[in-house]
Structures are given as structure tokens and as C-alpha cells.
Amino acid sequence: MLLTKYTHACIRLEKDGHALVIDPGGFSELEVALKGAATVLITHEHEDHVDRERLPGILSASDGMQVYAPEGVAEELRELVPEAAGRIHAAAPQTRFSVSGFEIRTYGGQHALIHSHIPVVDNIGYLIDDNVYHPGDALIVPHRQVVPTLLVPVHGPWSKTAEVIDFLTSVRPSRAYPIHDGLLNSTGQGIVEKHLVRFGEQYGTRYQHLEPGQSVTV
């Protein structure tokens, strides 16, 4: 499976002629990431994970693109793109389903707490082909599940570095790559990733930095 990182939280996976995209948000290169993709997975409603300005037009112009998102996001997208309503599906945590070329497991349920005055929204983590896990904005460890490839949210207004390290060492993947890094400059990201490399090695994980547009085979 070919994994390509785009800016911030957007990831594209390709296998056997099929393409799947996770979290095409406002910071990301949607037109490139979504080209030819049959499936879009959205973890939650925040703008950096779902672009309400560009995604509807791309979805409308697509012949068969399918979208899976938490119920509230799915309802909103159906209103924005009524002609594609039949291709927009509500995803729930703790379920399994198949999409074009991929098998999906879901985890979680809630976004990490930002502040007690800010309402908590739904958040769904997706495990693709029992291989690549994208947690969205929650550090939920998949239960009773080996995760070979972990996408690590390295920074957010809801996290601290200690929690990110604990997430990485709790999942104990074979390999890990960054997501949710759009709010960091290169200096800040380097500081966080230095810890992830060091602690990852202690727990059997190879952590690798990826630049937007860079691809790896997993």
C-alpha cells in the first residue's frame, strides 16, 4: 500500500488501483489528494479535517466517490451536496465495513478535550486493512488490535507532547509517521519528533518524518 502525506492531517492510500483519502481538510492539497479517489473518510467536523468549501464541488463532480463521516458531518455534507446524498454515509465507532479496495475498522467516539468551555464533538479513528491507523483528533489506542502503521498527531491545541509519546508507546506500531503538524514550524516539529524517534526506538517503533507530498510503502 502506498501512503502519501499531505499538509496537516490529510493522508492518501493507494492499493491495486484503488485510492482512499482521509481527512481532506482546509490546510491540505485537496485537488491533488482526491484525484481519482473512490473513498473519503472523515474523522470529525473541524475545518482542518473537512474542507466545506472545496470538498462539495469535488464530490459533486465525481461519478462515484463515497464519503464516510460521523453522523453530524454526513448530514451537513448531504445538505451541501444533495445530488450526492446517496454516496455520503454515517460512520459509527466500533464497526467494520468494506469500501472499494479496502477494509475499515472504526474506533473512538469523541474528540480530545480542548477546554471545558468548548463542546466535545464526535471523532472516529479509522484502521485501514488492519495496517494503517488514523486516529483523527483523539489518542485512542485500538483495543485487541496490532497496528503496524500509526499516524501520529504530533501537535494540537488539545494535546501535549507527553500524551503524544504515551500514545505512540502504547500502540507500539512497527512504523509511525506524523499527521496534525500544520500548526508547527520546522523547529517545533523537530523538537517533538526527536522525542518520538527516541522513545519509539525503545518500544520497537521506527518513527519517520514525512514532508507534504512525500510517499512511503507500508
Coordinates of N, CA and C in Angstrom, one line a residue:
M1 N 0.8 -1.2 0.0 CA 0.0 0.0 0.0 C 0.9 1.2 0.0
L2 N 0.6 2.2 -0.9 CA 1.3 3.4 -0.9 C 0.6 4.5 -0.1
L3 N 1.4 5.1 0.8 CA 0.8 6.1 1.7 C 1.5 7.4 1.4
T4 N 0.7 8.4 1.1 CA 1.2 9.8 0.8 C 0.6 10.8 1.8
K5 N 1.5 11.5 2.4 CA 1.1 12.5 3.4 C 0.9 13.9 2.7
Y6 N -0.2 14.5 3.0 CA -0.4 15.9 2.6 C -0.4 16.8 3.8
T7 N -0.4 18.1 3.5 CA -0.3 19.1 4.6 C -1.3 18.8 5.7
H8 N -0.8 18.8 7.0 CA -1.6 18.7 8.2 C -2.1 17.2 8.4
A9 N -3.4 17.0 8.3 CA -3.9 15.7 8.7 C -4.4 14.8 7.5
C10 N -4.2 15.3 6.3 CA -4.7 14.5 5.1 C -3.7 13.4 4.7
I11 N -4.2 12.2 4.4 CA -3.5 11.1 4.0 C -4.2 10.4 2.8
R12 N -3.4 10.0 1.8 CA -3.9 9.2 0.7 C -3.3 7.8 0.7
L13 N -4.1 6.8 0.6 CA -3.7 5.4 0.5 C -4.0 4.9 -0.9
E14 N -3.1 4.2 -1.5 CA -3.3 3.6 -2.8 C -2.9 2.1 -2.8
K15 N -3.8 1.2 -3.4 CA -3.5 -0.2 -3.5 C -4.3 -0.8 -4.6
D16 N -3.6 -1.5 -5.5 CA -4.2 -2.3 -6.5 C -5.2 -1.5 -7.4
G17 N -4.8 -0.2 -7.6 CA -5.6 0.6 -8.5 C -6.7 1.4 -7.7
H18 N -6.8 1.2 -6.4 CA -7.8 1.9 -5.6 C -7.1 3.0 -4.8
A19 N -7.9 4.1 -4.5 CA -7.3 5.1 -3.7 C -8.4 5.6 -2.7
L20 N -7.9 5.8 -1.5 CA -8.7 6.3 -0.4 C -8.0 7.4 0.3
V21 N -8.8 8.4 0.7 CA -8.3 9.7 1.3 C -8.9 9.9 2.7
I22 N -8.1 10.2 3.7 CA -8.6 10.5 5.0 C -8.4 12.0 5.3
D23 N -9.4 12.6 5.8 CA -9.4 14.0 6.3 C -8.8 15.0 5.3
P24 N -9.6 15.3 4.2 CA -9.2 16.3 3.3 C -9.6 17.7 3.9
G25 N -8.8 18.3 4.7 CA -9.2 19.5 5.4 C -8.7 20.7 4.7
G26 N -8.9 21.9 5.3 CA -8.7 23.2 4.7 C -7.2 23.5 4.6
F27 N -6.3 22.8 5.3 CA -4.9 23.1 5.1 C -4.3 22.3 4.0
S28 N -5.0 21.4 3.4 CA -4.4 20.3 2.6 C -4.7 20.6 1.1
E29 N -3.9 19.8 0.3 CA -3.9 19.9 -1.1 C -5.0 19.0 -1.7
L30 N -6.3 19.4 -1.5 CA -7.4 18.5 -1.9 C -7.4 18.1 -3.3
E31 N -7.2 19.0 -4.2 CA -7.4 18.6 -5.6 C -6.4 17.5 -6.0
V32 N -5.2 17.6 -5.4 CA -4.2 16.5 -5.7 C -4.5 15.3 -5.0
A33 N -4.8 15.4 -3.7 CA -5.0 14.2 -2.8 C -6.2 13.4 -3.3
L34 N -7.3 14.1 -3.7 CA -8.6 13.4 -4.0 C -8.7 13.0 -5.5
K35 N -7.7 13.3 -6.3 CA -7.8 12.9 -7.7 C -7.9 11.4 -7.9
G36 N -9.0 10.9 -8.5 CA -9.2 9.5 -8.7 C -9.5 8.7 -7.5
A37 N -9.7 9.3 -6.4 CA -10.1 8.6 -5.1 C -11.5 8.1 -5.2
A38 N -11.7 6.9 -4.8 CA -13.1 6.3 -4.7 C -13.7 6.5 -3.4
T39 N -12.9 6.7 -2.3 CA -13.5 6.8 -0.9 C -12.8 7.9 -0.2
V40 N -13.6 8.6 0.6 CA -13.1 9.6 1.6 C -13.6 9.2 3.0
L41 N -12.7 9.2 3.9 CA -13.0 9.0 5.3 C -12.7 10.3 6.1
I42 N -13.7 10.7 6.9 CA -13.6 12.0 7.7 C -13.7 11.6 9.1
T43 N -12.7 12.1 9.9 CA -12.7 11.7 11.4 C -13.7 12.6 12.2
H44 N -13.8 13.9 11.9 CA -14.6 14.8 12.6 C -14.9 16.1 11.9
E45 N -15.6 17.0 12.5 CA -16.2 18.1 11.9 C -15.3 19.3 11.7
H46 N -14.2 19.4 12.3 CA -13.3 20.6 12.3 C -12.8 20.9 10.9
E47 N -12.6 22.2 10.6 CA -12.3 22.6 9.3 C -10.9 22.1 8.8
D48 N -10.0 21.8 9.7 CA -8.7 21.3 9.3 C -8.8 19.8 8.9
H49 N -10.0 19.2 9.0 CA -10.2 17.8 8.7 C -11.2 17.6 7.6
V50 N -12.0 18.6 7.4 CA -13.0 18.5 6.3 C -13.2 19.9 5.7
D51 N -12.9 20.1 4.5 CA -13.0 21.4 3.8 C -14.4 21.6 3.2
R52 N -15.2 22.4 3.8 CA -16.6 22.5 3.3 C -16.7 23.4 2.1
E53 N -15.6 24.1 1.7 CA -15.6 24.9 0.5 C -15.3 24.2 -0.7
R54 N -14.2 23.3 -0.6 CA -13.7 22.6 -1.8 C -14.2 21.2 -2.0
L55 N -14.4 20.5 -0.9 CA -14.9 19.1 -1.0 C -16.2 19.0 -1.7
P56 N -17.3 19.8 -1.4 CA -18.5 19.6 -2.1 C -18.4 19.7 -3.6
G57 N -17.7 20.6 -4.2 CA -17.5 20.7 -5.6 C -16.9 19.4 -6.2
I58 N -15.8 18.9 -5.5 CA -15.1 17.7 -5.9 C -16.1 16.5 -5.9
L59 N -16.8 16.5 -4.8 CA -17.8 15.3 -4.6 C -18.9 15.4 -5.7
S60 N -19.4 16.6 -5.9 CA -20.4 16.7 -6.9 C -19.9 16.3 -8.3
A61 N -18.7 16.7 -8.6 CA -18.2 16.4 -10.0 C -17.7 14.9 -10.2
S62 N -17.7 14.2 -9.1 CA -17.2 12.8 -9.1 C -18.4 11.9 -9.5
D63 N -18.1 10.9 -10.2 CA -19.2 9.9 -10.6 C -19.6 9.0 -9.5
G64 N -18.6 8.6 -8.6 CA -19.0 7.6 -7.6 C -18.3 7.7 -6.3
M65 N -17.6 8.8 -6.0 CA -16.9 9.0 -4.8 C -17.8 8.8 -3.6
Q66 N -17.4 7.9 -2.6 CA -18.2 7.6 -1.4 C -17.5 8.3 -0.3
V67 N -18.3 8.9 0.6 CA -17.8 9.6 1.8 C -18.4 8.9 3.1
Y68 N -17.5 8.7 4.0 CA -17.9 8.2 5.4 C -17.5 9.2 6.4
A69 N -18.4 9.6 7.3 CA -18.1 10.6 8.3 C -19.0 10.4 9.5
P70 N -18.7 11.0 10.7 CA -19.7 11.0 11.8 C -21.0 11.6 11.3
E71 N -22.1 11.1 12.0 CA -23.4 11.4 11.5 C -23.6 12.9 11.3
G72 N -23.2 13.8 12.2 CA -23.4 15.2 12.0 C -22.7 15.8 10.8
V73 N -21.5 15.3 10.5 CA -20.8 15.7 9.3 C -21.5 15.2 8.1
A74 N -21.9 14.0 8.1 CA -22.6 13.4 6.9 C -23.9 14.1 6.6
E75 N -24.6 14.5 7.6 CA -25.9 15.2 7.4 C -25.6 16.6 6.7
E76 N -24.5 17.3 7.2 CA -24.2 18.6 6.7 C -23.7 18.5 5.2
L77 N -22.9 17.4 4.9 CA -22.5 17.3 3.5 C -23.6 16.9 2.6
R78 N -24.6 16.2 3.1 CA -25.8 15.8 2.3 C -26.5 17.1 1.9
E79 N -26.6 18.1 2.8 CA -27.3 19.3 2.6 C -26.5 20.2 1.6
L80 N -25.2 20.1 1.7 CA -24.3 20.9 0.8 C -24.2 20.3 -0.6
V81 N -24.3 19.0 -0.7 CA -24.3 18.3 -2.0 C -25.4 17.3 -2.1
P82 N -26.7 17.8 -2.3 CA -27.8 16.9 -2.3 C -27.8 15.9 -3.4
E83 N -27.1 16.3 -4.5 CA -27.1 15.3 -5.7 C -26.2 14.1 -5.3
A84 N -25.4 14.2 -4.3 CA -24.5 13.1 -3.9 C -24.9 12.5 -2.6
A85 N -26.1 12.8 -2.1 CA -26.5 12.4 -0.8 C -26.5 10.9 -0.6
G86 N -26.8 10.1 -1.6 CA -26.8 8.7 -1.6 C -25.4 8.1 -1.4
R87 N -24.3 8.9 -1.6 CA -23.0 8.5 -1.6 C -22.3 9.0 -0.3
I88 N -23.0 9.6 0.6 CA -22.5 10.1 1.9 C -23.1 9.3 3.0
H89 N -22.2 8.6 3.7 CA -22.6 7.6 4.7 C -22.2 8.0 6.1
A90 N -23.1 7.7 7.1 CA -22.7 8.0 8.5 C -21.8 6.8 9.0
A91 N -20.7 7.1 9.6 CA -19.8 6.1 10.2 C -20.0 6.2 11.7
A92 N -19.9 5.0 12.4 CA -20.0 4.9 13.8 C -18.8 4.2 14.4
P93 N -18.5 4.5 15.6 CA -17.3 3.8 16.2 C -17.6 2.3 16.5
Q94 N -16.6 1.5 16.6 CA -16.6 0.1 16.9 C -17.4 -0.7 15.8
T95 N -17.2 -0.4 14.6 CA -17.8 -1.1 13.5 C -16.8 -1.5 12.5
R96 N -17.2 -2.3 11.5 CA -16.4 -2.7 10.4 C -17.2 -2.6 9.1
F97 N -16.5 -2.1 8.0 CA -17.2 -2.1 6.7 C -16.1 -2.1 5.6
S98 N -16.6 -2.4 4.4 CA -15.7 -2.5 3.2 C -16.0 -1.4 2.3
V99 N -14.9 -0.9 1.7 CA -15.1 0.2 0.7 C -14.3 -0.4 -0.5
S100 N -14.2 0.4 -1.6 CA -13.6 0.0 -2.8 C -12.1 -0.3 -2.6
G101 N -11.7 -1.6 -2.5 CA -10.3 -2.0 -2.4 C -9.8 -2.0 -0.9
F102 N -10.6 -1.7 0.1 CA -10.0 -1.6 1.4 C -11.1 -2.1 2.5
E103 N -10.5 -2.6 3.6 CA -11.4 -3.0 4.7 C -11.1 -2.0 5.9
I104 N -12.2 -1.6 6.5 CA -12.1 -0.5 7.5 C -12.6 -1.0 8.9
R105 N -11.9 -0.7 9.9 CA -12.4 -0.8 11.3 C -12.4 0.6 11.9
T106 N -13.4 0.9 12.8 CA -13.5 2.2 13.4 C -13.3 2.1 14.9
Y107 N -12.8 3.2 15.5 CA -12.5 3.3 16.9 C -12.9 4.6 17.4
G108 N -13.0 4.7 18.8 CA -13.1 6.0 19.4 C -14.5 6.4 19.7
G109 N -14.8 7.7 19.4 CA -16.2 8.2 19.6 C -16.1 9.7 19.8
Q110 N -15.1 10.2 20.6 CA -15.1 11.6 21.0 C -13.7 12.2 20.6
H111 N -13.8 13.5 20.3 CA -12.6 14.3 20.1 C -12.0 14.5 21.4
A112 N -10.7 14.7 21.5 CA -10.0 15.0 22.7 C -10.5 16.4 23.2
L113 N -10.4 16.5 24.5 CA -10.9 17.7 25.2 C -9.9 18.9 24.9
I114 N -10.4 20.0 24.4 CA -9.6 21.2 24.1 C -9.7 22.1 25.4
H115 N -10.9 22.3 25.8 CA -11.2 23.1 27.0 C -12.6 22.8 27.5
S116 N -12.8 22.9 28.8 CA -14.1 22.6 29.3 C -15.2 23.5 28.8
H117 N -14.9 24.7 28.3 CA -15.9 25.6 27.7 C -16.1 25.3 26.3
I118 N -15.4 24.4 25.7 CA -15.5 24.1 24.3 C -16.2 22.7 24.1
P119 N -17.4 22.6 23.5 CA -18.1 21.3 23.5 C -17.2 20.2 22.8
V120 N -17.3 19.0 23.3 CA -16.6 17.9 22.6 C -17.5 17.4 21.5
V121 N -16.8 17.1 20.3 CA -17.5 16.6 19.2 C -17.2 15.2 18.9
D122 N -18.0 14.6 18.0 CA -17.7 13.2 17.7 C -16.4 13.1 16.9
N123 N -15.6 12.0 17.1 CA -14.4 11.7 16.4 C -14.3 10.2 16.2
I124 N -14.0 9.8 15.0 CA -13.8 8.4 14.6 C -12.4 8.2 14.1
G125 N -11.7 7.2 14.7 CA -10.5 6.8 14.2 C -10.7 5.6 13.2
Y126 N -9.9 5.6 12.1 CA -10.0 4.5 11.1 C -8.8 3.7 11.0
L127 N -9.0 2.4 11.0 CA -7.9 1.4 10.8 C -8.1 0.8 9.4
I128 N -7.2 1.0 8.5 CA -7.4 0.5 7.1 C -6.6 -0.8 6.9
D129 N -7.3 -1.8 6.4 CA -6.7 -3.1 6.1 C -5.8 -3.6 7.3
D130 N -6.3 -3.4 8.5 CA -5.5 -3.9 9.7 C -4.1 -3.4 9.6
N131 N -3.8 -2.3 9.0 CA -2.4 -1.8 8.8 C -2.3 -0.4 9.2
V132 N -3.0 0.5 8.6 CA -2.7 2.0 8.8 C -3.9 2.5 9.7
Y133 N -3.5 3.2 10.8 CA -4.4 3.7 11.8 C -4.3 5.2 11.8
H134 N -5.4 5.9 11.5 CA -5.5 7.4 11.5 C -6.5 7.7 12.7
P135 N -6.0 8.3 13.8 CA -6.9 8.4 14.9 C -7.7 9.7 14.9
G136 N -7.5 10.6 13.9 CA -8.2 11.9 14.0 C -7.6 12.7 15.1
D137 N -8.5 13.4 15.9 CA -8.1 14.2 17.0 C -8.4 13.6 18.3
A138 N -8.0 12.4 18.5 CA -8.1 11.7 19.8 C -7.0 10.6 19.8
L139 N -6.5 10.4 21.0 CA -5.4 9.5 21.1 C -5.9 8.1 21.6
I140 N -6.8 7.6 20.9 CA -7.5 6.3 21.2 C -6.6 5.1 20.7
V141 N -6.3 4.3 21.7 CA -5.5 3.1 21.3 C -6.5 2.0 20.9
P142 N -6.3 1.4 19.7 CA -7.2 0.3 19.2 C -7.1 -0.9 20.2
H143 N -8.2 -1.3 20.7 CA -8.2 -2.4 21.6 C -8.1 -3.8 20.9
R144 N -7.3 -4.7 21.5 CA -7.1 -6.1 21.0 C -6.8 -6.0 19.5
Q145 N -5.9 -5.1 19.1 CA -5.5 -5.0 17.7 C -4.1 -4.6 17.6
V146 N -3.3 -5.3 16.8 CA -2.0 -4.9 16.4 C -2.1 -3.9 15.3
V147 N -1.3 -2.8 15.4 CA -1.3 -1.7 14.4 C 0.1 -1.6 13.9
P148 N 0.3 -2.1 12.6 CA 1.6 -2.0 12.1 C 2.1 -0.6 11.7
T149 N 1.1 0.3 11.3 CA 1.5 1.6 10.8 C 0.6 2.7 11.5
L150 N 1.2 3.5 12.3 CA 0.5 4.5 13.1 C 0.7 5.9 12.6
L151 N -0.3 6.7 12.4 CA -0.3 8.1 12.0 C -0.4 8.9 13.3
V152 N 0.6 9.6 13.7 CA 0.7 10.2 15.0 C 0.3 11.7 14.9
P153 N -0.7 12.2 15.6 CA -1.0 13.6 15.7 C 0.1 14.3 16.6
V154 N 1.0 14.9 16.0 CA 2.2 15.4 16.7 C 1.9 16.7 17.5
H155 N 0.8 17.4 17.1 CA 0.6 18.7 17.9 C -0.8 19.1 17.6
G156 N -1.5 19.7 18.6 CA -2.8 20.3 18.5 C -3.1 21.1 19.7
P157 N -4.1 21.9 19.7 CA -4.5 22.7 20.9 C -5.1 21.9 22.0
W158 N -5.2 20.6 21.7 CA -5.8 19.7 22.7 C -4.8 18.7 23.2
S159 N -3.5 18.8 22.8 CA -2.6 17.7 23.2 C -1.3 18.4 23.9
K160 N -0.5 17.5 24.5 CA 0.8 17.9 25.0 C 1.8 16.8 24.6
T161 N 3.0 17.1 24.5 CA 4.0 16.1 24.0 C 4.0 14.8 24.8
A162 N 3.8 14.9 26.1 CA 3.8 13.7 26.9 C 2.7 12.7 26.5
E163 N 1.6 13.3 26.2 CA 0.5 12.5 25.7 C 0.7 11.8 24.4
V164 N 1.4 12.6 23.5 CA 1.7 12.0 22.2 C 2.7 10.9 22.3
I165 N 3.7 11.1 23.2 CA 4.7 10.0 23.4 C 4.0 8.8 24.0
D166 N 3.1 9.0 24.9 CA 2.4 7.8 25.6 C 1.5 7.1 24.5
F167 N 0.9 7.8 23.6 CA 0.1 7.2 22.6 C 1.0 6.3 21.7
L168 N 2.1 6.9 21.3 CA 3.0 6.1 20.4 C 3.5 4.8 21.1
T169 N 3.9 4.9 22.4 CA 4.4 3.8 23.1 C 3.4 2.8 23.5
S170 N 2.1 3.3 23.6 CA 1.0 2.4 24.0 C 0.6 1.5 22.8
V171 N 0.5 2.1 21.6 CA 0.1 1.4 20.4 C 1.3 0.5 19.9
R172 N 2.5 0.9 20.1 CA 3.7 0.1 19.7 C 3.7 -0.4 18.3
P173 N 3.5 0.5 17.3 CA 3.5 0.1 15.9 C 4.9 -0.3 15.4
S174 N 5.0 -0.9 14.3 CA 6.3 -1.1 13.7 C 6.9 0.1 13.1
R175 N 6.0 1.0 12.6 CA 6.4 2.3 12.0 C 5.4 3.3 12.3
A176 N 5.8 4.6 12.3 CA 4.9 5.7 12.6 C 5.3 6.9 11.8
Y177 N 4.3 7.7 11.4 CA 4.5 8.9 10.6 C 3.7 10.0 11.2
P178 N 4.1 11.3 10.9 CA 3.4 12.4 11.5 C 2.1 12.8 10.7
I179 N 1.1 13.2 11.5 CA 0.0 14.0 11.0 C -0.3 15.1 12.0
H180 N -1.2 15.9 11.6 CA -1.7 17.1 12.5 C -0.5 17.9 12.9
D181 N 0.3 18.3 12.0 CA 1.5 19.1 12.2 C 1.5 20.5 11.6
G182 N 0.3 20.9 11.1 CA 0.2 22.1 10.3 C 0.4 23.4 11.2
L183 N 0.3 23.3 12.5 CA 0.4 24.4 13.3 C 1.8 24.6 13.9
L184 N 2.7 23.7 13.5 CA 4.1 23.8 14.0 C 5.0 24.3 12.9
N185 N 6.0 25.1 13.3 CA 7.1 25.4 12.4 C 8.1 24.3 12.4
S186 N 9.1 24.3 11.6 CA 10.1 23.2 11.5 C 10.8 23.0 12.8
T187 N 11.1 24.1 13.5 CA 11.8 24.0 14.8 C 11.0 23.2 15.8
G188 N 9.7 23.6 15.9 CA 8.9 23.0 16.9 C 8.6 21.5 16.6
Q189 N 8.4 21.2 15.3 CA 8.2 19.9 14.9 C 9.4 19.0 15.1
G190 N 10.6 19.6 14.9 CA 11.8 18.9 15.1 C 12.0 18.5 16.6
I191 N 11.6 19.4 17.5 CA 11.7 19.1 18.9 C 10.8 17.9 19.3
V192 N 9.5 18.0 18.9 CA 8.6 16.9 19.2 C 9.0 15.6 18.6
E193 N 9.5 15.6 17.3 CA 9.8 14.4 16.6 C 11.1 13.7 17.2
K194 N 12.0 14.5 17.7 CA 13.2 14.0 18.4 C 12.8 13.0 19.5
H195 N 11.8 13.4 20.3 CA 11.3 12.6 21.3 C 10.6 11.3 20.8
L196 N 9.8 11.5 19.7 CA 9.1 10.3 19.2 C 10.1 9.3 18.6
V197 N 11.2 9.8 18.0 CA 12.2 8.9 17.5 C 12.8 8.1 18.6
R198 N 13.2 8.9 19.6 CA 13.9 8.2 20.8 C 13.1 7.2 21.5
F199 N 11.9 7.6 21.9 CA 11.0 6.7 22.6 C 10.5 5.6 21.8
G200 N 10.2 5.9 20.5 CA 9.8 4.9 19.6 C 10.8 3.8 19.5
E201 N 12.1 4.1 19.4 CA 13.1 3.1 19.3 C 13.1 2.2 20.5
Q202 N 12.8 2.7 21.7 CA 12.8 1.9 22.9 C 11.7 0.9 22.9
Y203 N 10.6 1.2 22.2 CA 9.4 0.3 22.2 C 9.3 -0.4 20.8
G204 N 10.3 -0.4 20.0 CA 10.3 -1.2 18.8 C 9.6 -0.5 17.6
T205 N 9.5 0.9 17.6 CA 8.9 1.6 16.6 C 9.9 2.5 15.8
R206 N 9.8 2.4 14.5 CA 10.6 3.3 13.7 C 9.8 4.5 13.3
Y207 N 10.1 5.7 13.9 CA 9.3 6.9 13.5 C 10.1 7.6 12.4
Q208 N 9.3 8.1 11.4 CA 10.0 8.7 10.3 C 9.2 10.0 9.9
H209 N 9.9 11.1 9.8 CA 9.3 12.4 9.4 C 8.9 12.3 7.9
L210 N 7.7 12.8 7.5 CA 7.3 12.9 6.1 C 7.0 14.4 5.8
E211 N 7.4 14.9 4.7 CA 7.0 16.2 4.2 C 5.7 16.1 3.4
P212 N 5.0 17.1 3.3 CA 3.8 17.1 2.5 C 4.1 16.7 1.0
G213 N 3.4 15.7 0.5 CA 3.6 15.2 -0.8 C 4.5 14.0 -0.8
Q214 N 5.2 13.7 0.3 CA 6.1 12.5 0.3 C 5.3 11.2 0.5
S215 N 5.8 10.2 -0.1 CA 5.1 8.9 -0.1 C 6.1 7.8 0.4
V216 N 5.5 6.8 1.1 CA 6.2 5.6 1.6 C 5.3 4.4 1.3
T217 N 5.9 3.2 1.2 CA 5.2 2.0 1.0 C 5.0 1.3 2.4
V218 N 3.8 0.9 2.8 CA 3.6 0.3 4.1 C 2.9 -1.0 3.9

